[in-house]
PDB file of C-alpha atoms in Angstrom:
ATOM      1  CA  MET L   1      -1.463  17.157 -16.858  1.00 73.00           C
ATOM      2  CA  ASN L   2      -0.483  18.443 -13.358  1.00 78.00           C
ATOM      3  CA  GLY L   3       2.721  17.507 -11.544  1.00 79.00           C
ATOM      4  CA  THR L   4       1.137  14.803  -9.375  1.00 76.00           C
ATOM      5  CA  LYS L   5      -0.293  12.992 -12.378  1.00 80.00           C
ATOM      6  CA  ARG L   6       3.025  13.213 -14.202  1.00 88.00           C
ATOM      7  CA  HIS L   7       4.912  11.786 -11.253  1.00 86.00           C
ATOM      8  CA  GLU L   8       2.444   9.002 -10.975  1.00 79.00           C
ATOM      9  CA  ARG L   9       2.791   8.006 -14.645  1.00 85.00           C
ATOM     10  CA  ILE L  10       6.584   8.113 -14.353  1.00 88.00           C
ATOM     11  CA  LEU L  11       6.428   5.849 -11.291  1.00 81.00           C
ATOM     12  CA  GLU L  12       4.212   3.418 -13.179  1.00 79.00           C
ATOM     13  CA  ARG L  13       6.793   3.230 -15.992  1.00 84.00           C
ATOM     14  CA  LEU L  14       9.638   2.827 -13.517  1.00 82.00           C
ATOM     15  CA  ASN L  15       7.801   0.009 -11.706  1.00 73.00           C
ATOM     16  CA  ARG L  16       7.038  -1.727 -15.031  1.00 76.00           C
ATOM     17  CA  ASP L  17      10.287  -1.278 -16.942  1.00 82.00           C
ATOM     18  CA  GLY L  18      12.935  -0.341 -14.321  1.00 81.00           C
ATOM     19  CA  LYS L  19      13.973   2.623 -16.448  1.00 89.00           C
ATOM     20  CA  VAL L  20      12.586   5.554 -18.366  1.00 93.00           C
ATOM     21  CA  ASP L  21      13.873   8.003 -21.011  1.00 94.00           C
ATOM     22  CA  VAL L  22      13.033  11.633 -21.521  1.00 95.00           C
ATOM     23  CA  ALA L  23      12.108  11.284 -25.210  1.00 94.00           C
ATOM     24  CA  GLY L  24       9.710   8.350 -24.556  1.00 93.00           C
ATOM     25  CA  LEU L  25       8.030  10.052 -21.610  1.00 94.00           C
ATOM     26  CA  SER L  26       7.685  13.309 -23.493  1.00 93.00           C
ATOM     27  CA  GLU L  27       5.952  11.601 -26.365  1.00 92.00           C
ATOM     28  CA  GLU L  28       3.729   9.365 -24.153  1.00 91.00           C
ATOM     29  CA  LEU L  29       2.597  12.183 -21.867  1.00 91.00           C
ATOM     30  CA  GLY L  30       2.506  15.003 -24.394  1.00 92.00           C
ATOM     31  CA  ILE L  31       4.852  17.106 -22.172  1.00 91.00           C
ATOM     32  CA  SER L  32       7.994  18.986 -23.103  1.00 94.00           C
ATOM     33  CA  GLY L  33      11.386  17.447 -22.495  1.00 94.00           C
ATOM     34  CA  VAL L  34      12.224  20.322 -20.135  1.00 95.00           C
ATOM     35  CA  THR L  35       9.252  19.519 -17.899  1.00 95.00           C
ATOM     36  CA  ILE L  36      10.066  15.797 -17.908  1.00 94.00           C
ATOM     37  CA  ARG L  37      13.738  16.527 -16.917  1.00 94.00           C
ATOM     38  CA  ARG L  38      12.491  18.713 -14.039  1.00 93.00           C
ATOM     39  CA  ASP L  39      10.164  15.876 -12.893  1.00 92.00           C
ATOM     40  CA  LEU L  40      13.054  13.392 -13.064  1.00 93.00           C
ATOM     41  CA  GLU L  41      15.231  15.689 -10.932  1.00 91.00           C
ATOM     42  CA  TYR L  42      12.519  15.990  -8.352  1.00 87.00           C
ATOM     43  CA  LEU L  43      12.097  12.213  -8.187  1.00 86.00           C
ATOM     44  CA  ALA L  44      15.846  11.721  -8.040  1.00 86.00           C
ATOM     45  CA  GLN L  45      16.043  14.041  -4.991  1.00 81.00           C
ATOM     46  CA  ALA L  46      13.319  11.938  -3.359  1.00 74.00           C
ATOM     47  CA  GLY L  47      15.508   8.823  -3.821  1.00 72.00           C
ATOM     48  CA  VAL L  48      13.175   7.060  -6.244  1.00 76.00           C
ATOM     49  CA  LEU L  49      15.503   6.980  -9.256  1.00 82.00           C
ATOM     50  CA  ARG L  50      18.988   7.760 -10.496  1.00 86.00           C
ATOM     51  CA  ARG L  51      19.456  10.058 -13.480  1.00 91.00           C
ATOM     52  CA  THR L  52      21.203   8.725 -16.520  1.00 92.00           C
ATOM     53  CA  ARG L  53      22.085  10.200 -19.870  1.00 91.00           C
ATOM     54  CA  GLY L  54      18.729  10.960 -21.480  1.00 93.00           C
ATOM     55  CA  GLY L  55      16.610   9.339 -18.743  1.00 93.00           C
ATOM     56  CA  ALA L  56      16.671   7.544 -15.411  1.00 92.00           C
ATOM     57  CA  VAL L  57      16.720   4.123 -13.790  1.00 87.00           C
ATOM     58  CA  SER L  58      14.812   2.892 -10.726  1.00 81.00           C
ATOM     59  CA  MET L  59      16.615   2.862  -7.351  1.00 72.00           C
ATOM     60  CA  MET L  60      14.111   0.543  -5.770  1.00 64.00           C
ATOM     61  CA  MET L  61      15.448  -2.876  -4.722  1.00 53.00           C
ATOM     62  CA  LEU L  62      13.773  -5.846  -2.982  1.00 49.00           C
ATOM     63  CA  GLY L  63      14.768  -4.509   0.392  1.00 48.00           C
ATOM     64  CA  GLU L  64      13.298  -1.087  -0.001  1.00 51.00           C
ATOM     65  CA  GLY L  65      10.220   0.599  -1.303  1.00 56.00           C
ATOM     66  CA  LEU L  66       9.128   4.005  -2.571  1.00 60.00           C
ATOM     67  CA  PRO L  67       9.368   6.893  -0.064  1.00 62.00           C
ATOM     68  CA  TYR L  68       6.107   7.475   1.719  1.00 57.00           C
ATOM     69  CA  ALA L  69       5.613  10.902   0.140  1.00 57.00           C
ATOM     70  CA  MET L  70       5.868   9.306  -3.310  1.00 57.00           C
ATOM     71  CA  ARG L  71       3.477   6.483  -2.445  1.00 61.00           C
ATOM     72  CA  GLU L  72       0.861   9.062  -1.328  1.00 56.00           C
ATOM     73  CA  ILE L  73       0.605  10.349  -4.871  1.00 54.00           C
ATOM     74  CA  GLU L  74       0.886   6.973  -6.572  1.00 57.00           C
ATOM     75  CA  VAL L  75      -2.485   5.741  -7.966  1.00 59.00           C
ATOM     76  CA  ALA L  76      -4.228   8.123  -5.548  1.00 76.00           C
ATOM     77  CA  GLU L  77      -7.648   7.833  -7.211  1.00 84.00           C
ATOM     78  CA  THR L  78      -7.477   4.051  -7.190  1.00 89.00           C
ATOM     79  CA  LYS L  79      -6.663   4.058  -3.475  1.00 91.00           C
ATOM     80  CA  GLN L  80      -9.753   6.056  -2.792  1.00 92.00           C
ATOM     81  CA  LEU L  81     -11.871   3.566  -4.694  1.00 95.00           C
ATOM     82  CA  LEU L  82     -10.269   0.636  -2.830  1.00 97.00           C
ATOM     83  CA  ALA L  83     -10.874   2.339   0.467  1.00 97.00           C
ATOM     84  CA  ALA L  84     -14.561   2.799  -0.245  1.00 97.00           C
ATOM     85  CA  ALA L  85     -14.868  -0.797  -1.236  1.00 98.00           C
ATOM     86  CA  VAL L  86     -13.166  -1.988   1.974  1.00 98.00           C
ATOM     87  CA  ALA L  87     -15.452   0.189   4.121  1.00 96.00           C
ATOM     88  CA  LYS L  88     -18.454  -1.562   2.655  1.00 97.00           C
ATOM     89  CA  LEU L  89     -17.092  -4.885   3.866  1.00 98.00           C
ATOM     90  CA  VAL L  90     -16.736  -3.743   7.514  1.00 98.00           C
ATOM     91  CA  ARG L  91     -19.858  -3.840   9.710  1.00 97.00           C
ATOM     92  CA  ASN L  92     -20.865  -1.605  12.534  1.00 97.00           C
ATOM     93  CA  GLY L  93     -19.532  -2.842  15.873  1.00 98.00           C
ATOM     94  CA  GLU L  94     -16.511  -4.720  14.465  1.00 98.00           C
ATOM     95  CA  ALA L  95     -13.050  -4.732  16.054  1.00 98.00           C
ATOM     96  CA  VAL L  96     -10.557  -3.962  13.277  1.00 98.00           C
ATOM     97  CA  ALA L  97      -6.783  -4.139  13.066  1.00 98.00           C
ATOM     98  CA  LEU L  98      -5.610  -1.647  10.402  1.00 98.00           C
ATOM     99  CA  ASP L  99      -2.185  -2.123   8.786  1.00 98.00           C
ATOM    100  CA  SER L 100       0.212   0.688   7.964  1.00 96.00           C
ATOM    101  CA  GLY L 101       0.740   2.238   4.547  1.00 91.00           C
ATOM    102  CA  THR L 102      -0.809   4.972   2.432  1.00 92.00           C
ATOM    103  CA  THR L 103      -3.747   2.849   1.308  1.00 94.00           C
ATOM    104  CA  CYS L 104      -4.622   2.021   4.919  1.00 96.00           C
ATOM    105  CA  VAL L 105      -4.507   5.704   5.849  1.00 95.00           C
ATOM    106  CA  GLU L 106      -7.045   6.345   3.079  1.00 95.00           C
ATOM    107  CA  ILE L 107      -9.175   3.467   4.528  1.00 97.00           C
ATOM    108  CA  ALA L 108      -8.949   5.101   7.986  1.00 97.00           C
ATOM    109  CA  ARG L 109     -10.363   8.292   6.537  1.00 96.00           C
ATOM    110  CA  VAL L 110     -13.361   6.370   5.192  1.00 96.00           C
ATOM    111  CA  LEU L 111     -13.928   4.210   8.250  1.00 96.00           C
ATOM    112  CA  VAL L 112     -14.656   7.294  10.422  1.00 94.00           C
ATOM    113  CA  GLY L 113     -18.273   7.010   9.268  1.00 90.00           C
ATOM    114  CA  THR L 114     -18.663   3.534  10.844  1.00 95.00           C
ATOM    115  CA  ARG L 115     -19.071   2.607  14.538  1.00 97.00           C
ATOM    116  CA  LEU L 116     -15.943   0.544  15.200  1.00 98.00           C
ATOM    117  CA  THR L 117     -13.116  -0.426  17.623  1.00 98.00           C
ATOM    118  CA  VAL L 118      -9.859   0.089  15.660  1.00 98.00           C
ATOM    119  CA  MET L 119      -6.191  -0.563  16.403  1.00 98.00           C
ATOM    120  CA  PRO L 120      -4.183   1.248  13.658  1.00 98.00           C
ATOM    121  CA  PHE L 121      -0.505   0.489  13.035  1.00 98.00           C
ATOM    122  CA  SER L 122       0.594   3.851  11.658  1.00 97.00           C
ATOM    123  CA  VAL L 123       0.684   7.347  13.221  1.00 96.00           C
ATOM    124  CA  GLN L 124      -1.028   8.699  10.140  1.00 95.00           C
ATOM    125  CA  ALA L 125      -4.041   6.409  10.604  1.00 97.00           C
ATOM    126  CA  ILE L 126      -4.136   7.221  14.311  1.00 98.00           C
ATOM    127  CA  GLY L 127      -4.338  10.900  13.437  1.00 97.00           C
ATOM    128  CA  ALA L 128      -7.187  10.212  10.898  1.00 97.00           C
ATOM    129  CA  LEU L 129      -9.226   8.307  13.529  1.00 98.00           C
ATOM    130  CA  PHE L 130      -8.458  10.401  16.609  1.00 97.00           C
ATOM    131  CA  GLY L 131     -11.353  12.391  18.033  1.00 95.00           C
ATOM    132  CA  LYS L 132     -14.082  10.647  16.103  1.00 96.00           C
ATOM    133  CA  SER L 133     -16.993   9.932  18.500  1.00 93.00           C
ATOM    134  CA  ASN L 134     -17.989   6.660  16.808  1.00 95.00           C
ATOM    135  CA  ILE L 135     -14.439   5.238  16.808  1.00 98.00           C
ATOM    136  CA  ASN L 136     -13.111   3.385  19.842  1.00 98.00           C
ATOM    137  CA  LEU L 137      -9.419   4.017  19.204  1.00 98.00           C
ATOM    138  CA  ILE L 138      -6.850   1.574  20.624  1.00 97.00           C
ATOM    139  CA  THR L 139      -3.191   2.428  20.122  1.00 97.00           C
ATOM    140  CA  PRO L 140      -0.621  -0.403  19.988  1.00 96.00           C
ATOM    141  CA  GLY L 141       2.776  -0.369  21.584  1.00 95.00           C
ATOM    142  CA  GLY L 142       5.895  -0.389  19.459  1.00 96.00           C
ATOM    143  CA  SER L 143       8.523   1.726  17.680  1.00 96.00           C
ATOM    144  CA  VAL L 144       7.598   4.219  15.025  1.00 96.00           C
ATOM    145  CA  ARG L 145       9.645   4.102  11.818  1.00 89.00           C
ATOM    146  CA  HIS L 146      10.540   7.790  11.288  1.00 83.00           C
ATOM    147  CA  ASP L 147      10.422   7.526   7.463  1.00 76.00           C
ATOM    148  CA  GLU L 148       7.135   5.682   7.293  1.00 85.00           C
ATOM    149  CA  GLY L 149       5.154   6.352  10.432  1.00 92.00           C
ATOM    150  CA  SER L 150       4.431   2.614  10.774  1.00 96.00           C
ATOM    151  CA  ILE L 151       4.393   0.994  14.211  1.00 97.00           C
ATOM    152  CA  THR L 152       6.533  -2.145  14.472  1.00 97.00           C
ATOM    153  CA  GLY L 153       8.816  -4.075  16.764  1.00 96.00           C
ATOM    154  CA  PRO L 154       8.422  -6.489  19.766  1.00 96.00           C
ATOM    155  CA  LEU L 155       5.992  -4.208  21.662  1.00 97.00           C
ATOM    156  CA  ALA L 156       3.676  -4.043  18.691  1.00 97.00           C
ATOM    157  CA  GLU L 157       3.746  -7.840  18.354  1.00 97.00           C
ATOM    158  CA  ALA L 158       3.137  -8.192  22.141  1.00 96.00           C
ATOM    159  CA  SER L 159       0.120  -5.871  21.882  1.00 94.00           C
ATOM    160  CA  LEU L 160      -1.420  -8.217  19.330  1.00 97.00           C
ATOM    161  CA  ARG L 161      -0.951 -11.330  21.468  1.00 95.00           C
ATOM    162  CA  SER L 162      -3.439 -10.014  24.041  1.00 94.00           C
ATOM    163  CA  VAL L 163      -6.331  -8.994  21.665  1.00 97.00           C
ATOM    164  CA  ARG L 164      -8.593 -10.542  19.023  1.00 98.00           C
ATOM    165  CA  PHE L 165     -10.191  -8.819  16.020  1.00 98.00           C
ATOM    166  CA  ASP L 166     -13.064  -9.470  13.752  1.00 98.00           C
ATOM    167  CA  THR L 167     -11.208  -8.195  10.705  1.00 98.00           C
ATOM    168  CA  ALA L 168      -7.613  -7.519   9.696  1.00 98.00           C
ATOM    169  CA  ILE L 169      -7.016  -5.048   6.873  1.00 98.00           C
ATOM    170  CA  ILE L 170      -3.597  -5.658   5.321  1.00 98.00           C
ATOM    171  CA  SER L 171      -1.789  -3.586   2.639  1.00 97.00           C
ATOM    172  CA  PRO L 172       1.227  -5.339   1.036  1.00 95.00           C
ATOM    173  CA  CYS L 173       4.389  -3.932  -0.556  1.00 91.00           C
ATOM    174  CA  GLY L 174       4.242  -6.632  -3.200  1.00 91.00           C
ATOM    175  CA  ALA L 175       2.269  -9.736  -3.943  1.00 95.00           C
ATOM    176  CA  SER L 176       2.227 -12.756  -6.322  1.00 92.00           C
ATOM    177  CA  PRO L 177       0.692 -16.214  -6.490  1.00 91.00           C
ATOM    178  CA  GLU L 178       4.158 -17.724  -6.166  1.00 92.00           C
ATOM    179  CA  ASP L 179       5.616 -15.606  -3.332  1.00 94.00           C
ATOM    180  CA  GLY L 180       2.428 -14.538  -1.557  1.00 96.00           C
ATOM    181  CA  VAL L 181       2.066 -11.344   0.394  1.00 97.00           C
ATOM    182  CA  MET L 182       5.372  -9.445   0.874  1.00 96.00           C
ATOM    183  CA  ALA L 183       6.817  -6.541   2.753  1.00 94.00           C
ATOM    184  CA  HIS L 184      10.042  -4.599   2.399  1.00 90.00           C
ATOM    185  CA  ASP L 185      10.811  -4.459   6.114  1.00 90.00           C
ATOM    186  CA  LEU L 186      11.310  -7.554   8.233  1.00 93.00           C
ATOM    187  CA  HIS L 187       9.753  -5.936  11.320  1.00 95.00           C
ATOM    188  CA  ASP L 188       6.729  -4.751   9.250  1.00 95.00           C
ATOM    189  CA  ALA L 189       6.250  -8.262   7.918  1.00 97.00           C
ATOM    190  CA  ALA L 190       6.320  -9.656  11.473  1.00 97.00           C
ATOM    191  CA  VAL L 191       3.559  -7.208  12.599  1.00 98.00           C
ATOM    192  CA  LYS L 192       1.449  -8.020   9.526  1.00 98.00           C
ATOM    193  CA  ARG L 193       1.675 -11.765  10.395  1.00 98.00           C
ATOM    194  CA  ALA L 194       0.712 -11.046  13.991  1.00 98.00           C
ATOM    195  CA  ILE L 195      -2.311  -8.940  12.862  1.00 98.00           C
ATOM    196  CA  ILE L 196      -3.487 -11.797  10.692  1.00 98.00           C
ATOM    197  CA  ASP L 197      -3.000 -14.359  13.446  1.00 98.00           C
ATOM    198  CA  ALA L 198      -5.098 -12.192  15.820  1.00 98.00           C
ATOM    199  CA  SER L 199      -8.003 -11.823  13.408  1.00 98.00           C
ATOM    200  CA  ARG L 200     -10.999 -13.919  12.362  1.00 98.00           C
ATOM    201  CA  ARG L 201     -10.778 -12.791   8.696  1.00 98.00           C
ATOM    202  CA  THR L 202      -8.209 -11.023   6.576  1.00 98.00           C
ATOM    203  CA  ILE L 203      -8.907  -8.431   3.925  1.00 98.00           C
ATOM    204  CA  LEU L 204      -5.934  -7.773   1.622  1.00 98.00           C
ATOM    205  CA  VAL L 205      -6.222  -4.452  -0.148  1.00 98.00           C
ATOM    206  CA  ALA L 206      -3.799  -4.062  -3.063  1.00 96.00           C
ATOM    207  CA  ASP L 207      -3.944  -2.010  -6.191  1.00 92.00           C
ATOM    208  CA  SER L 208      -2.962  -4.015  -9.306  1.00 91.00           C
ATOM    209  CA  SER L 209       0.563  -2.576  -9.484  1.00 84.00           C
ATOM    210  CA  LYS L 210       1.415  -4.529  -6.289  1.00 89.00           C
ATOM    211  CA  PHE L 211       1.190  -7.709  -8.306  1.00 90.00           C
ATOM    212  CA  SER L 212       4.127  -6.679 -10.464  1.00 81.00           C
ATOM    213  CA  ARG L 213       6.388  -5.938  -7.422  1.00 82.00           C
ATOM    214  CA  SER L 214       8.494  -8.117  -5.149  1.00 83.00           C
ATOM    215  CA  ALA L 215       9.843  -7.487  -1.676  1.00 87.00           C
ATOM    216  CA  MET L 216      12.276  -9.288   0.657  1.00 88.00           C
ATOM    217  CA  ALA L 217      10.059 -10.331   3.547  1.00 94.00           C
ATOM    218  CA  ALA L 218       7.323 -12.994   3.219  1.00 96.00           C
ATOM    219  CA  VAL L 219       4.134 -12.393   5.161  1.00 98.00           C
ATOM    220  CA  CYS L 220       1.735 -15.177   4.147  1.00 97.00           C
ATOM    221  CA  PRO L 221       0.501 -17.126   1.097  1.00 96.00           C
ATOM    222  CA  LEU L 222      -2.102 -15.326  -1.014  1.00 94.00           C
ATOM    223  CA  GLU L 223      -4.500 -18.203  -0.509  1.00 94.00           C
ATOM    224  CA  SER L 224      -4.555 -17.707   3.282  1.00 95.00           C
ATOM    225  CA  ILE L 225      -6.441 -14.397   3.033  1.00 97.00           C
ATOM    226  CA  ASP L 226     -10.195 -14.258   2.957  1.00 98.00           C
ATOM    227  CA  ILE L 227     -10.892 -11.281   0.659  1.00 98.00           C
ATOM    228  CA  LEU L 228      -8.845  -9.457  -1.933  1.00 98.00           C
ATOM    229  CA  VAL L 229      -9.816  -5.909  -2.778  1.00 98.00           C
ATOM    230  CA  THR L 230      -8.154  -4.720  -5.939  1.00 97.00           C
ATOM    231  CA  ASP L 231      -8.699  -2.819  -9.139  1.00 95.00           C
ATOM    232  CA  ALA L 232      -9.683  -3.937 -12.640  1.00 94.00           C
ATOM    233  CA  ALA L 233      -6.041  -4.094 -13.959  1.00 91.00           C
ATOM    234  CA  VAL L 234      -5.236  -7.039 -11.634  1.00 93.00           C
ATOM    235  CA  PRO L 235      -3.706  -9.929 -13.639  1.00 91.00           C
ATOM    236  CA  ALA L 236      -6.382 -12.451 -14.608  1.00 93.00           C
ATOM    237  CA  GLN L 237      -4.285 -15.416 -13.332  1.00 92.00           C
ATOM    238  CA  VAL L 238      -4.360 -13.887  -9.837  1.00 94.00           C
ATOM    239  CA  VAL L 239      -8.144 -13.630  -9.820  1.00 95.00           C
ATOM    240  CA  GLU L 240      -8.496 -17.196 -11.237  1.00 94.00           C
ATOM    241  CA  ARG L 241      -6.115 -18.739  -8.746  1.00 92.00           C
ATOM    242  CA  LEU L 242      -7.578 -16.977  -5.671  1.00 95.00           C
ATOM    243  CA  SER L 243     -11.169 -17.659  -6.739  1.00 94.00           C
ATOM    244  CA  ALA L 244     -10.365 -21.329  -7.213  1.00 93.00           C
ATOM    245  CA  GLY L 245      -8.852 -21.401  -3.760  1.00 92.00           C
ATOM    246  CA  GLY L 246     -12.041 -19.998  -2.146  1.00 95.00           C
ATOM    247  CA  VAL L 247     -10.812 -16.420  -1.785  1.00 96.00           C
ATOM    248  CA  GLU L 248     -13.427 -13.697  -2.447  1.00 97.00           C
ATOM    249  CA  VAL L 249     -12.149 -11.164  -4.939  1.00 97.00           C
ATOM    250  CA  VAL L 250     -13.659  -7.657  -4.983  1.00 98.00           C
ATOM    251  CA  VAL L 251     -12.699  -5.663  -8.104  1.00 97.00           C
ATOM    252  CA  VAL L 252     -13.321  -1.903  -8.170  1.00 95.00           C
TER     253      VAL L 252
END
């Protein structure tokens, strides 16, 4: 198992249990304790966890999420599947507002094969779409969060008040039937709400791990979205509740 896969599995355990131990990880992954300790040191330097005697505990609280570099490697294969499923839902000629986050950057890479007008809300997605002849790229105003590359703030919200989109593609930091769609950053949550308000339909793209996470800022109720794109490990009660509320659920 390579380093990226190991880090991904460690992140999964941290998200689920809030803590990990070297002996348990070594047995579960079939990796030596020395390698596990080296992985934990790497993740500690990235600010994801705090080392403890024989293991580590998560440093992630409701007001903060995983660093961008860590999220890029988290469930990477699943994000590619989700991106391909979202691309199939978008038709040639649509005007699309594309949220920030690592999943939406993956979606941007797939959307380059479709004739679209796109307003992306991260510098990474702008880079992925720039120079593609079939993409009419519109950049929003706003401030760039240096740690995330997301575009937020009053100018970003003002940009959205003057346009309308066929489709909003939103990626949450956390989600649940009780608390709805959530984000860690208040300004990011405000932009997400403005994107939804400016769009005819909303596609929420969230891998199943997002349904075990909470965040501080509320975006919207889950039932207010039109389509959820997720993976097969999504909790059954989420699918049942959304389907009963008229939300289309696409499982990859």
